[in-house]
PDB file of C-alpha atoms in Angstrom:
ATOM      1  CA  UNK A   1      -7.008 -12.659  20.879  1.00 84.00           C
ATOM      2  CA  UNK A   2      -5.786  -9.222  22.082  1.00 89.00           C
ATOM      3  CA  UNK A   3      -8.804  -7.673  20.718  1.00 92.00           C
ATOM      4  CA  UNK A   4     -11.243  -9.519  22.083  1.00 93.00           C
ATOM      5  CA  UNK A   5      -9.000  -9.676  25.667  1.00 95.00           C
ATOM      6  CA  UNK A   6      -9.577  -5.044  24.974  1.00 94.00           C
ATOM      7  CA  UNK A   7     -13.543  -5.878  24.531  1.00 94.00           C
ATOM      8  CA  UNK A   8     -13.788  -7.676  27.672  1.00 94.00           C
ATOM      9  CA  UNK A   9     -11.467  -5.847  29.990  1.00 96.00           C
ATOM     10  CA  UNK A  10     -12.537  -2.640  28.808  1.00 95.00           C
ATOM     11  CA  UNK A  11     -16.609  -3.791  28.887  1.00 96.00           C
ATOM     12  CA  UNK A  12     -17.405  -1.881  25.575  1.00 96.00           C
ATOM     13  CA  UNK A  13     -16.409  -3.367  22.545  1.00 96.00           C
ATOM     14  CA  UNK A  14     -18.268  -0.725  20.791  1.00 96.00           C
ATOM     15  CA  UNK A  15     -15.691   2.086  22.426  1.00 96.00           C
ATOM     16  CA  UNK A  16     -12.903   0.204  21.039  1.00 96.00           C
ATOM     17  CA  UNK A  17     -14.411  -0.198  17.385  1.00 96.00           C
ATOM     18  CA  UNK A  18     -14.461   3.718  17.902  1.00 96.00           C
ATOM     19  CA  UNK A  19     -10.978   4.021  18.733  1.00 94.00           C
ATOM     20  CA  UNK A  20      -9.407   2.446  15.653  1.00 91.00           C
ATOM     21  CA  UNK A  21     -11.879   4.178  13.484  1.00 92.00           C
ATOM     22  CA  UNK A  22     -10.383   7.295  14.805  1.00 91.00           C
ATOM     23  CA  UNK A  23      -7.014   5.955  14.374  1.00 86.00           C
ATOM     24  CA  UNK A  24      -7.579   4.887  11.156  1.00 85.00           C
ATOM     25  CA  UNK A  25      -9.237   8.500  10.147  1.00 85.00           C
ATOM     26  CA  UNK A  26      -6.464  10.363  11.298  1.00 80.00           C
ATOM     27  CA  UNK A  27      -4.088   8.086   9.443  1.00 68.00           C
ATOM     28  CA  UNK A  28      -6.036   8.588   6.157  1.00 69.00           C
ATOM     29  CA  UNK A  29      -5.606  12.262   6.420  1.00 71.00           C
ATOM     30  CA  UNK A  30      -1.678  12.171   7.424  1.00 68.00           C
ATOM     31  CA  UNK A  31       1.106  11.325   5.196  1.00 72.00           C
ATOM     32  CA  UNK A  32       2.996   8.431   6.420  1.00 66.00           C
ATOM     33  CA  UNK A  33       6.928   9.119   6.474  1.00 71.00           C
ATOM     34  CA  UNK A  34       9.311   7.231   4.916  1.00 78.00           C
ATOM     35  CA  UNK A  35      10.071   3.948   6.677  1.00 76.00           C
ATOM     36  CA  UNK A  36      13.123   1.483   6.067  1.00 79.00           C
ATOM     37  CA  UNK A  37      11.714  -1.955   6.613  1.00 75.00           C
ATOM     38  CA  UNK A  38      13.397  -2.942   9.554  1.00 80.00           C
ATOM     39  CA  UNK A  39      11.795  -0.751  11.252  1.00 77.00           C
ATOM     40  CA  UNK A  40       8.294  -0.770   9.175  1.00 71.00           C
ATOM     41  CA  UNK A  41       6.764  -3.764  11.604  1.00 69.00           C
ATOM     42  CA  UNK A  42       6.840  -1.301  14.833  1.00 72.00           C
ATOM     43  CA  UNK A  43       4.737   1.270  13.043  1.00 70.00           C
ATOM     44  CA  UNK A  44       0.885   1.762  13.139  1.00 61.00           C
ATOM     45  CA  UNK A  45       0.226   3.462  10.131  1.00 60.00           C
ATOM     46  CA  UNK A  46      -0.164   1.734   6.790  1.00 54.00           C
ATOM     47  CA  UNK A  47       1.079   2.186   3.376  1.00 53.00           C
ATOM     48  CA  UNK A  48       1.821  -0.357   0.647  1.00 55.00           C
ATOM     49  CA  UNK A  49       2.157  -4.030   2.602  1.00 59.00           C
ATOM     50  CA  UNK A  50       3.224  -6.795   0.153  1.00 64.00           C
ATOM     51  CA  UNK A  51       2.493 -10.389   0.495  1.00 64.00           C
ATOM     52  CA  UNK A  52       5.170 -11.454   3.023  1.00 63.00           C
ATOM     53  CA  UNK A  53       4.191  -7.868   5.058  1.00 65.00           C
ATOM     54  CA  UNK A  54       0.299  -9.258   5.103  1.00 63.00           C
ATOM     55  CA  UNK A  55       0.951 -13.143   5.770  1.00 64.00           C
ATOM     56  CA  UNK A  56       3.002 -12.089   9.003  1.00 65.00           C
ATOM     57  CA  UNK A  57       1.432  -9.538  10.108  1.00 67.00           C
ATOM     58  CA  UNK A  58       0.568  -9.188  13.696  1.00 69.00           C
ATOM     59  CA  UNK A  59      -3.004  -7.533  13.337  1.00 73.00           C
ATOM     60  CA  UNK A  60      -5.885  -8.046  10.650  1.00 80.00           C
ATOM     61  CA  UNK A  61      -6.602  -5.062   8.465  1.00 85.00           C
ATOM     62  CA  UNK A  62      -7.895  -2.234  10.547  1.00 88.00           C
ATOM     63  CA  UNK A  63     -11.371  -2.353   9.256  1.00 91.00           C
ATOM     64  CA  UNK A  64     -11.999  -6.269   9.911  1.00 93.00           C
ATOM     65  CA  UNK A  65     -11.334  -5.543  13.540  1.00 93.00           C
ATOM     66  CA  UNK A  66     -13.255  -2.686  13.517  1.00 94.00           C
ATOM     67  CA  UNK A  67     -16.101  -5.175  11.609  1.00 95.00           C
ATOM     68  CA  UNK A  68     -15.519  -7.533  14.932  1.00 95.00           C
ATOM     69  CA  UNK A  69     -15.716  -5.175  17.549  1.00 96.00           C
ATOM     70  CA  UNK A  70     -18.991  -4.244  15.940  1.00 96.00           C
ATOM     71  CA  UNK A  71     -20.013  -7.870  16.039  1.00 95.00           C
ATOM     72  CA  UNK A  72     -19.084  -8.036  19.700  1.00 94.00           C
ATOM     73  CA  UNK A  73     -21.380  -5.500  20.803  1.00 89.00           C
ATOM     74  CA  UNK A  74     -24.621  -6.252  18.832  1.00 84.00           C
TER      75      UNK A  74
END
């Protein structure tokens, strides 16, 4: 919902499937520090995420929204 609420405030879905692609480049090239995992849910990088980390996670994997975004603006 959020996502989609960014592509229509912001007009360009496309600019926003940029954005995380830049996030997510930058990520890829920058070594995550060690988290403890109370605190591992308030982060935006990635790492290792078990079952119970993907089934309540609060966004879909990085590249599906970047995959919707995309869809959004064709």
């Amino acid at each position: 919902v959020a996502d989609a609420d960014a592509a229509e405030y912001t007009g360009d879905p496309d600019a926003m499937a940029n954005a995380l692609s830049v996030i997510q480049e930058v990520g890829a090239h920058e070594e995550a520090p060690e988290v403890d995992s109370a605190t591992a849910s308030m982060c935006i990088f990635g790492g290792e995420r078990g079952l119970l980390a993907v089934l309540f996670s609060t966004h879909s994997p990085t590249e599906k929204r970047i995959r919707r975004f995309r869809e959004m603006s064709a």
